[in-house]
Amino acid sequence: MSRVLIVEDEVAIAELVAINLRHAGHDVVLASSAEQAQAEVDAVLPDLVVLDWMLPGQSGLALARRWRADARTKALPVIMLTARGEEVDRIAGLDAGADDYLVKPFSTQELLARIRAVLRRKAPEALEQTVQIAGLRVEPDTRRVLADQQELKLGPTEFKLLHFLMTHPERVHSRKQLLDRVWGDHVFIEERTVDVHVKRLRDALAPAGCSGLIETVRGVGYRLARQPAAMPA
Ligand code: CA
């Protein structure tokens, strides 16, 4: 189930889209202005945003541009809605960072198809993907972590954290990014919660000598190295 934020000040359109998305199994949040939308995104990063161009106050276009300039929201999938159909507007929308663009009036089936396509493109790391690095193997379908043939015991959060880090190796993730991607809804979770779970994860990996794979990047966050550090962190 994906969390979709709909930013649209026309209630009839917002409700129609929301009903169809919920029917398709999505978790839907509504915002009627750029400010409300920003507050929703600050609280919980959605999987996708359906963003109307014409909003009271700040435009959807300006909001999309702002998201693209911010590290946390840079990759946030956005489908832009607009009454404008001119080529120049279409280009402006895509230039602002929209992943796709739909001109009103549109069919809800068309919007659902576009949403599916954008989500597929943006989530190549299938949640069920088995991943293996430096002798460590994570199997989401069986929920097993294997170091050579030895099975390691991980709690559910540590399992998700390890799987996320292993599907995004060598990249530094801030605590906030990890909360967004691993916990999903972090409204009431403090950033140091991440540190607690990273410690548990390292402890769980220690019997296999793999705890050094999870590196602390001082002042930034954490990274999973393809090769373990010489000394466990
Ligand atoms: Ca509007």
Tab-separated table of N, CA and C in Angstrom, residues 18-152:
chain	number	residue	atom	x	y	z
A	18	ALA	N	-9.436	10.977	-4.355
A	18	ALA	CA	-9.197	10.260	-3.094
A	18	ALA	C	-9.992	8.955	-3.044
A	19	ILE	N	-11.269	9.016	-3.429
A	19	ILE	CA	-12.123	7.828	-3.390
A	19	ILE	C	-11.547	6.736	-4.284
A	20	ASN	N	-11.129	7.146	-5.473
A	20	ASN	CA	-10.588	6.159	-6.417
A	20	ASN	C	-9.262	5.573	-5.948
A	21	LEU	N	-8.433	6.415	-5.359
A	21	LEU	CA	-7.140	5.921	-4.866
A	21	LEU	C	-7.341	4.974	-3.694
A	22	ARG	N	-8.261	5.328	-2.803
A	22	ARG	CA	-8.525	4.441	-1.648
A	22	ARG	C	-9.064	3.113	-2.141
A	23	HIS	N	-9.948	3.192	-3.142
A	23	HIS	CA	-10.525	1.979	-3.716
A	23	HIS	C	-9.422	1.096	-4.309
A	24	ALA	N	-8.379	1.746	-4.844
A	24	ALA	CA	-7.257	1.003	-5.440
A	24	ALA	C	-6.269	0.540	-4.371
A	25	GLY	N	-6.595	0.793	-3.091
A	25	GLY	CA	-5.775	0.272	-2.005
A	25	GLY	C	-4.706	1.221	-1.476
A	26	HIS	N	-4.770	2.483	-1.896
A	26	HIS	CA	-3.772	3.433	-1.411
A	26	HIS	C	-4.248	4.112	-0.125
A	27	ASP	N	-3.257	4.567	0.624
A	27	ASP	CA	-3.508	5.332	1.832
A	27	ASP	C	-3.465	6.806	1.387
A	28	VAL	N	-4.570	7.541	1.543
A	28	VAL	CA	-4.666	8.877	0.946
A	28	VAL	C	-4.705	9.987	1.999
A	29	VAL	N	-3.931	11.032	1.751
A	29	VAL	CA	-3.928	12.223	2.606
A	29	VAL	C	-4.252	13.411	1.707
A	30	LEU	N	-5.078	14.345	2.220
A	30	LEU	CA	-5.471	15.506	1.416
A	30	LEU	C	-4.887	16.796	1.972
A	31	ALA	N	-4.517	17.697	1.059
A	31	ALA	CA	-4.102	19.043	1.447
A	31	ALA	C	-4.692	20.000	0.419
A	32	SER	N	-5.126	21.193	0.852
A	32	SER	CA	-5.771	22.113	-0.084
A	32	SER	C	-4.914	23.340	-0.389
A	33	SER	N	-3.692	23.375	0.159
A	33	SER	CA	-2.792	24.491	-0.151
A	33	SER	C	-1.354	23.993	-0.084
A	34	ALA	N	-0.443	24.794	-0.626
A	34	ALA	CA	0.978	24.431	-0.598
A	34	ALA	C	1.480	24.336	0.842
A	35	GLU	N	0.999	25.229	1.700
A	35	GLU	CA	1.436	25.238	3.100
A	35	GLU	C	1.017	23.945	3.801
A	36	GLN	N	-0.255	23.561	3.578
A	36	GLN	CA	-0.745	22.306	4.176
A	36	GLN	C	0.038	21.112	3.640
A	37	ALA	N	0.296	21.151	2.348
A	37	ALA	CA	1.028	20.047	1.726
A	37	ALA	C	2.424	19.934	2.327
A	38	GLN	N	3.078	21.088	2.521
A	38	GLN	CA	4.418	21.084	3.093
A	38	GLN	C	4.394	20.505	4.511
A	39	ALA	N	3.356	20.873	5.279
A	39	ALA	CA	3.232	20.363	6.652
A	39	ALA	C	3.065	18.838	6.641
A	40	GLU	N	2.280	18.330	5.699
A	40	GLU	CA	2.078	16.875	5.589
A	40	GLU	C	3.393	16.174	5.245
A	41	VAL	N	4.133	16.768	4.308
A	41	VAL	CA	5.395	16.169	3.871
A	41	VAL	C	6.433	16.229	4.994
A	42	ASP	N	6.417	17.324	5.762
A	42	ASP	CA	7.329	17.435	6.900
A	42	ASP	C	7.050	16.339	7.929
A	43	ALA	N	5.757	16.034	8.105
A	43	ALA	CA	5.376	15.042	9.113
A	43	ALA	C	5.693	13.630	8.634
A	44	VAL	N	5.222	13.284	7.453
A	44	VAL	CA	5.430	11.943	6.907
A	44	VAL	C	5.689	12.069	5.412
A	45	LEU	N	6.786	11.518	4.964
A	45	LEU	CA	7.112	11.568	3.545
A	45	LEU	C	6.206	10.593	2.788
A	46	PRO	N	5.363	11.096	1.870
A	46	PRO	CA	4.487	10.163	1.139
A	46	PRO	C	5.266	9.413	0.059
A	47	ASP	N	4.629	8.384	-0.518
A	47	ASP	CA	5.275	7.641	-1.605
A	47	ASP	C	5.116	8.379	-2.924
A	48	LEU	N	4.051	9.207	-2.994
A	48	LEU	CA	3.786	9.934	-4.233
A	48	LEU	C	2.870	11.117	-3.920
A	49	VAL	N	3.028	12.202	-4.703
A	49	VAL	CA	2.159	13.372	-4.540
A	49	VAL	C	1.453	13.664	-5.852
A	50	VAL	N	0.136	13.855	-5.771
A	50	VAL	CA	-0.633	14.367	-6.908
A	50	VAL	C	-0.807	15.849	-6.610
A	51	LEU	N	-0.199	16.681	-7.433
A	51	LEU	CA	-0.071	18.103	-7.098
A	51	LEU	C	-0.738	18.986	-8.139
A	52	ASP	N	-1.743	19.753	-7.700
A	52	ASP	CA	-2.400	20.688	-8.612
A	52	ASP	C	-1.513	21.917	-8.809
A	53	TRP	N	-1.484	22.417	-10.018
A	53	TRP	CA	-0.665	23.593	-10.333
A	53	TRP	C	-1.253	24.832	-9.675
A	54	MET	N	-2.585	25.032	-9.913
A	54	MET	CA	-3.232	26.261	-9.448
A	54	MET	C	-3.770	26.076	-8.037
A	55	LEU	N	-3.052	26.658	-7.081
A	55	LEU	CA	-3.467	26.587	-5.676
A	55	LEU	C	-3.561	28.005	-5.135
A	56	PRO	N	-4.366	28.217	-4.102
A	56	PRO	CA	-4.374	29.548	-3.484
A	56	PRO	C	-3.019	29.784	-2.820
A	57	GLY	N	-2.487	30.984	-2.900
A	57	GLY	CA	-1.159	31.239	-2.321
A	57	GLY	C	-0.093	30.670	-3.242
A	58	GLN	N	0.868	29.975	-2.640
A	58	GLN	CA	1.967	29.425	-3.444
A	58	GLN	C	1.458	28.389	-4.450
A	59	SER	N	1.974	28.437	-5.670
A	59	SER	CA	1.520	27.520	-6.717
A	59	SER	C	2.138	26.140	-6.533
A	60	GLY	N	1.480	25.157	-7.167
A	60	GLY	CA	2.014	23.799	-7.144
A	60	GLY	C	3.379	23.732	-7.809
A	61	LEU	N	3.548	24.547	-8.833
A	61	LEU	CA	4.821	24.579	-9.556
A	61	LEU	C	5.963	25.007	-8.628
A	62	ALA	N	5.718	26.076	-7.857
A	62	ALA	CA	6.742	26.577	-6.928
A	62	ALA	C	7.031	25.532	-5.845
A	63	LEU	N	5.979	24.846	-5.417
A	63	LEU	CA	6.143	23.826	-4.379
A	63	LEU	C	6.994	22.666	-4.906
A	64	ALA	N	6.709	22.229	-6.118
A	64	ALA	CA	7.481	21.134	-6.723
A	64	ALA	C	8.952	21.534	-6.830
A	65	ARG	N	9.194	22.782	-7.218
A	65	ARG	CA	10.571	23.274	-7.333
A	65	ARG	C	11.279	23.241	-5.982
A	66	ARG	N	10.543	23.678	-4.948
A	66	ARG	CA	11.124	23.695	-3.600
A	66	ARG	C	11.476	22.280	-3.156
A	67	TRP	N	10.580	21.320	-3.433
A	67	TRP	CA	10.850	19.930	-3.036
A	67	TRP	C	12.080	19.385	-3.744
A	68	ARG	N	12.217	19.728	-5.018
A	68	ARG	CA	13.358	19.218	-5.772
A	68	ARG	C	14.678	19.784	-5.247
A	69	ALA	N	14.633	20.950	-4.618
A	69	ALA	CA	15.859	21.594	-4.123
A	69	ALA	C	16.248	21.087	-2.733
A	70	ASP	N	15.381	20.301	-2.108
A	70	ASP	CA	15.610	19.845	-0.743
A	70	ASP	C	16.006	18.360	-0.780
A	71	ALA	N	17.128	18.043	-0.117
A	71	ALA	CA	17.662	16.671	-0.172
A	71	ALA	C	16.621	15.638	0.252
A	72	ARG	N	15.805	16.004	1.240
A	72	ARG	CA	14.856	15.031	1.791
A	72	ARG	C	13.746	14.702	0.789
A	73	THR	N	13.345	15.704	-0.009
A	73	THR	CA	12.188	15.532	-0.893
A	73	THR	C	12.580	15.457	-2.368
A	74	LYS	N	13.883	15.465	-2.607
A	74	LYS	CA	14.382	15.523	-3.988
A	74	LYS	C	13.799	14.411	-4.864
A	75	ALA	N	13.685	13.214	-4.290
A	75	ALA	CA	13.246	12.065	-5.085
A	75	ALA	C	11.752	11.783	-4.931
A	76	LEU	N	11.041	12.683	-4.265
A	76	LEU	CA	9.610	12.484	-4.031
A	76	LEU	C	8.867	12.460	-5.376
A	77	PRO	N	8.173	11.364	-5.691
A	77	PRO	CA	7.470	11.314	-6.981
A	77	PRO	C	6.288	12.292	-7.009
A	78	VAL	N	6.206	13.082	-8.067
A	78	VAL	CA	5.150	14.094	-8.180
A	78	VAL	C	4.453	13.956	-9.534
A	79	ILE	N	3.126	13.884	-9.486
A	79	ILE	CA	2.336	13.965	-10.721
A	79	ILE	C	1.579	15.282	-10.665
A	80	MET	N	1.799	16.120	-11.644
A	80	MET	CA	1.220	17.464	-11.648
A	80	MET	C	-0.127	17.450	-12.375
A	81	LEU	N	-1.093	18.150	-11.785
A	81	LEU	CA	-2.403	18.319	-12.416
A	81	LEU	C	-2.537	19.768	-12.841
A	82	THR	N	-3.151	19.980	-13.987
A	82	THR	CA	-3.361	21.361	-14.364
A	82	THR	C	-4.468	21.526	-15.381
A	83	ALA	N	-5.071	22.705	-15.375
A	83	ALA	CA	-6.067	23.037	-16.379
A	83	ALA	C	-5.368	23.509	-17.650
A	84	ARG	N	-4.112	23.877	-17.500
A	84	ARG	CA	-3.369	24.368	-18.649
A	84	ARG	C	-2.900	23.195	-19.492
A	85	GLY	N	-2.965	23.348	-20.792
A	85	GLY	CA	-2.530	22.246	-21.636
A	85	GLY	C	-1.501	22.675	-22.656
A	86	GLU	N	-1.058	23.906	-22.523
A	86	GLU	CA	-0.075	24.407	-23.483
A	86	GLU	C	1.250	23.653	-23.329
A	87	GLU	N	1.911	23.462	-24.436
A	87	GLU	CA	3.208	22.792	-24.430
A	87	GLU	C	4.178	23.483	-23.473
A	88	VAL	N	4.163	24.827	-23.477
A	88	VAL	CA	5.097	25.578	-22.639
A	88	VAL	C	4.846	25.289	-21.155
A	89	ASP	N	3.557	25.103	-20.786
A	89	ASP	CA	3.228	24.787	-19.392
A	89	ASP	C	3.668	23.368	-19.041
A	90	ARG	N	3.470	22.477	-20.007
A	90	ARG	CA	3.850	21.089	-19.780
A	90	ARG	C	5.359	21.016	-19.502
A	91	ILE	N	6.096	21.773	-20.290
A	91	ILE	CA	7.549	21.784	-20.121
A	91	ILE	C	7.928	22.422	-18.783
A	92	ALA	N	7.228	23.502	-18.411
A	92	ALA	CA	7.511	24.159	-17.120
A	92	ALA	C	7.280	23.181	-15.971
A	93	GLY	N	6.193	22.404	-16.061
A	93	GLY	CA	5.879	21.427	-15.008
A	93	GLY	C	6.966	20.375	-14.892
A	94	LEU	N	7.389	19.858	-16.022
A	94	LEU	CA	8.419	18.816	-16.002
A	94	LEU	C	9.769	19.396	-15.584
A	95	ASP	N	10.029	20.647	-15.999
A	95	ASP	CA	11.262	21.319	-15.586
A	95	ASP	C	11.298	21.521	-14.075
A	96	ALA	N	10.150	21.772	-13.490
A	96	ALA	CA	10.087	21.988	-12.037
A	96	ALA	C	10.302	20.682	-11.292
A	97	GLY	N	10.356	19.576	-12.023
A	97	GLY	CA	10.674	18.301	-11.384
A	97	GLY	C	9.512	17.340	-11.296
A	98	ALA	N	8.373	17.660	-11.918
A	98	ALA	CA	7.258	16.719	-11.904
A	98	ALA	C	7.658	15.478	-12.693
A	99	ASP	N	7.238	14.295	-12.217
A	99	ASP	CA	7.561	13.048	-12.902
A	99	ASP	C	6.603	12.784	-14.050
A	100	ASP	N	5.397	13.338	-13.909
A	100	ASP	CA	4.405	13.191	-14.966
A	100	ASP	C	3.445	14.366	-14.858
A	101	TYR	N	2.537	14.447	-15.800
A	101	TYR	CA	1.759	15.652	-15.985
A	101	TYR	C	0.418	15.246	-16.579
A	102	LEU	N	-0.657	15.709	-15.971
A	102	LEU	CA	-1.991	15.346	-16.447
A	102	LEU	C	-2.832	16.612	-16.574
A	103	VAL	N	-3.493	16.763	-17.715
A	103	VAL	CA	-4.290	17.960	-17.983
A	103	VAL	C	-5.755	17.700	-17.640
A	104	LYS	N	-6.335	18.645	-16.885
A	104	LYS	CA	-7.764	18.547	-16.551
A	104	LYS	C	-8.609	18.914	-17.771
A	105	PRO	N	-9.769	18.304	-17.982
A	105	PRO	CA	-10.271	17.182	-17.178
A	105	PRO	C	-9.597	15.875	-17.589
A	106	PHE	N	-9.303	15.032	-16.577
A	106	PHE	CA	-8.646	13.754	-16.861
A	106	PHE	C	-9.539	12.642	-16.338
A	107	SER	N	-9.370	11.444	-16.836
A	107	SER	CA	-10.137	10.321	-16.293
A	107	SER	C	-9.369	9.779	-15.091
A	108	THR	N	-10.106	9.328	-14.086
A	108	THR	CA	-9.434	8.806	-12.894
A	108	THR	C	-8.655	7.542	-13.242
A	109	GLN	N	-9.154	6.782	-14.228
A	109	GLN	CA	-8.420	5.574	-14.646
A	109	GLN	C	-7.048	5.950	-15.203
A	110	GLU	N	-7.029	7.060	-15.944
A	110	GLU	CA	-5.763	7.541	-16.497
A	110	GLU	C	-4.818	7.930	-15.366
A	111	LEU	N	-5.355	8.663	-14.370
A	111	LEU	CA	-4.515	9.072	-13.243
A	111	LEU	C	-3.972	7.849	-12.496
A	112	LEU	N	-4.844	6.857	-12.255
A	112	LEU	CA	-4.397	5.648	-11.544
A	112	LEU	C	-3.291	4.933	-12.322
A	113	ALA	N	-3.441	4.901	-13.637
A	113	ALA	CA	-2.423	4.249	-14.470
A	113	ALA	C	-1.100	5.002	-14.369
A	114	ARG	N	-1.178	6.343	-14.382
A	114	ARG	CA	0.049	7.146	-14.276
A	114	ARG	C	0.710	6.943	-12.905
A	115	ILE	N	-0.126	6.879	-11.860
A	115	ILE	CA	0.400	6.680	-10.504
A	115	ILE	C	1.137	5.341	-10.422
A	116	ARG	N	0.508	4.301	-10.958
A	116	ARG	CA	1.154	2.978	-10.943
A	116	ARG	C	2.495	3.031	-11.667
A	117	ALA	N	2.495	3.699	-12.812
A	117	ALA	CA	3.726	3.770	-13.615
A	117	ALA	C	4.830	4.522	-12.867
A	118	VAL	N	4.481	5.649	-12.248
A	118	VAL	CA	5.491	6.443	-11.534
A	118	VAL	C	6.015	5.660	-10.330
A	119	LEU	N	5.127	5.011	-9.590
A	119	LEU	CA	5.564	4.234	-8.423
A	119	LEU	C	6.495	3.106	-8.843
A	120	ARG	N	6.174	2.461	-9.968
A	120	ARG	CA	7.039	1.378	-10.465
A	120	ARG	C	8.416	1.900	-10.822
A	121	ARG	N	8.436	3.039	-11.517
A	121	ARG	CA	9.720	3.628	-11.940
A	121	ARG	C	10.565	4.038	-10.745
A	122	LYS	N	9.885	4.581	-9.718
A	122	LYS	CA	10.600	5.162	-8.588
A	122	LYS	C	11.022	4.131	-7.560
A	123	ALA	N	10.464	2.922	-7.637
A	123	ALA	CA	10.773	1.925	-6.604
A	123	ALA	C	11.377	0.676	-7.228
A	124	PRO	N	12.551	0.812	-7.852
A	124	PRO	CA	13.157	-0.372	-8.456
A	124	PRO	C	13.596	-1.363	-7.382
A	125	GLU	N	13.863	-0.869	-6.163
A	125	GLU	CA	14.268	-1.774	-5.092
A	125	GLU	C	13.003	-2.415	-4.545
A	126	ALA	N	12.588	-3.508	-5.215
A	126	ALA	CA	11.392	-4.205	-4.752
A	126	ALA	C	11.609	-4.631	-3.311
A	127	LEU	N	10.572	-4.506	-2.506
A	127	LEU	CA	10.694	-4.841	-1.091
A	127	LEU	C	11.030	-6.316	-0.900
A	128	GLU	N	10.705	-7.125	-1.907
A	128	GLU	CA	10.905	-8.570	-1.763
A	128	GLU	C	12.245	-9.030	-2.322
A	129	GLN	N	13.046	-8.073	-2.755
A	129	GLN	CA	14.298	-8.406	-3.424
A	129	GLN	C	15.330	-8.984	-2.444
A	130	THR	N	15.870	-10.149	-2.758
A	130	THR	CA	16.958	-10.719	-1.965
A	130	THR	C	18.237	-9.983	-2.318
A	131	VAL	N	19.025	-9.652	-1.292
A	131	VAL	CA	20.237	-8.884	-1.552
A	131	VAL	C	21.392	-9.495	-0.774
A	132	GLN	N	22.567	-9.478	-1.394
A	132	GLN	CA	23.741	-10.104	-0.792
A	132	GLN	C	24.946	-9.190	-0.934
A	133	ILE	N	25.617	-8.935	0.198
A	133	ILE	CA	26.829	-8.109	0.203
A	133	ILE	C	27.804	-8.708	1.203
A	134	ALA	N	29.053	-8.850	0.789
A	134	ALA	CA	30.138	-9.291	1.668
A	134	ALA	C	29.758	-10.511	2.508
A	135	GLY	N	29.172	-11.506	1.856
A	135	GLY	CA	28.846	-12.754	2.546
A	135	GLY	C	27.572	-12.704	3.378
A	136	LEU	N	26.935	-11.536	3.404
A	136	LEU	CA	25.698	-11.374	4.165
A	136	LEU	C	24.535	-11.389	3.181
A	137	ARG	N	23.529	-12.209	3.483
A	137	ARG	CA	22.413	-12.365	2.555
A	137	ARG	C	21.099	-12.102	3.289
A	138	VAL	N	20.282	-11.212	2.724
A	138	VAL	CA	18.990	-10.893	3.318
A	138	VAL	C	17.892	-11.369	2.374
A	139	GLU	N	17.007	-12.219	2.897
A	139	GLU	CA	15.922	-12.798	2.100
A	139	GLU	C	14.575	-12.329	2.647
A	140	PRO	N	13.991	-11.301	2.048
A	140	PRO	CA	12.735	-10.785	2.576
A	140	PRO	C	11.585	-11.786	2.505
A	141	ASP	N	11.575	-12.654	1.473
A	141	ASP	CA	10.435	-13.584	1.370
A	141	ASP	C	10.421	-14.590	2.504
A	142	THR	N	11.601	-15.012	2.958
A	142	THR	CA	11.634	-15.956	4.079
A	142	THR	C	11.951	-15.247	5.406
A	143	ARG	N	12.210	-13.915	5.335
A	143	ARG	CA	12.585	-13.106	6.499
A	143	ARG	C	13.840	-13.674	7.170
A	144	ARG	N	14.805	-14.120	6.376
A	144	ARG	CA	16.019	-14.672	6.964
A	144	ARG	C	17.230	-13.827	6.600
A	145	VAL	N	18.158	-13.747	7.557
A	145	VAL	CA	19.450	-13.125	7.292
A	145	VAL	C	20.501	-14.206	7.484
A	146	LEU	N	21.292	-14.434	6.442
A	146	LEU	CA	22.288	-15.493	6.490
A	146	LEU	C	23.684	-14.914	6.308
A	147	ALA	N	24.596	-15.357	7.167
A	147	ALA	CA	26.007	-15.018	6.998
A	147	ALA	C	26.697	-16.339	6.702
A	148	ASP	N	27.140	-16.536	5.470
A	148	ASP	CA	27.509	-17.847	4.956
A	148	ASP	C	26.310	-18.762	5.188
A	149	GLN	N	26.409	-19.827	5.942
A	149	GLN	CA	25.200	-20.646	6.134
A	149	GLN	C	24.546	-20.395	7.495
A	150	GLN	N	25.147	-19.484	8.256
A	150	GLN	CA	24.661	-19.235	9.613
A	150	GLN	C	23.499	-18.240	9.601
A	151	GLU	N	22.376	-18.589	10.238
A	151	GLU	CA	21.240	-17.675	10.282
A	151	GLU	C	21.373	-16.737	11.478
A	152	LEU	N	21.183	-15.447	11.219
A	152	LEU	CA	21.284	-14.452	12.296
A	152	LEU	C	19.889	-14.033	12.730
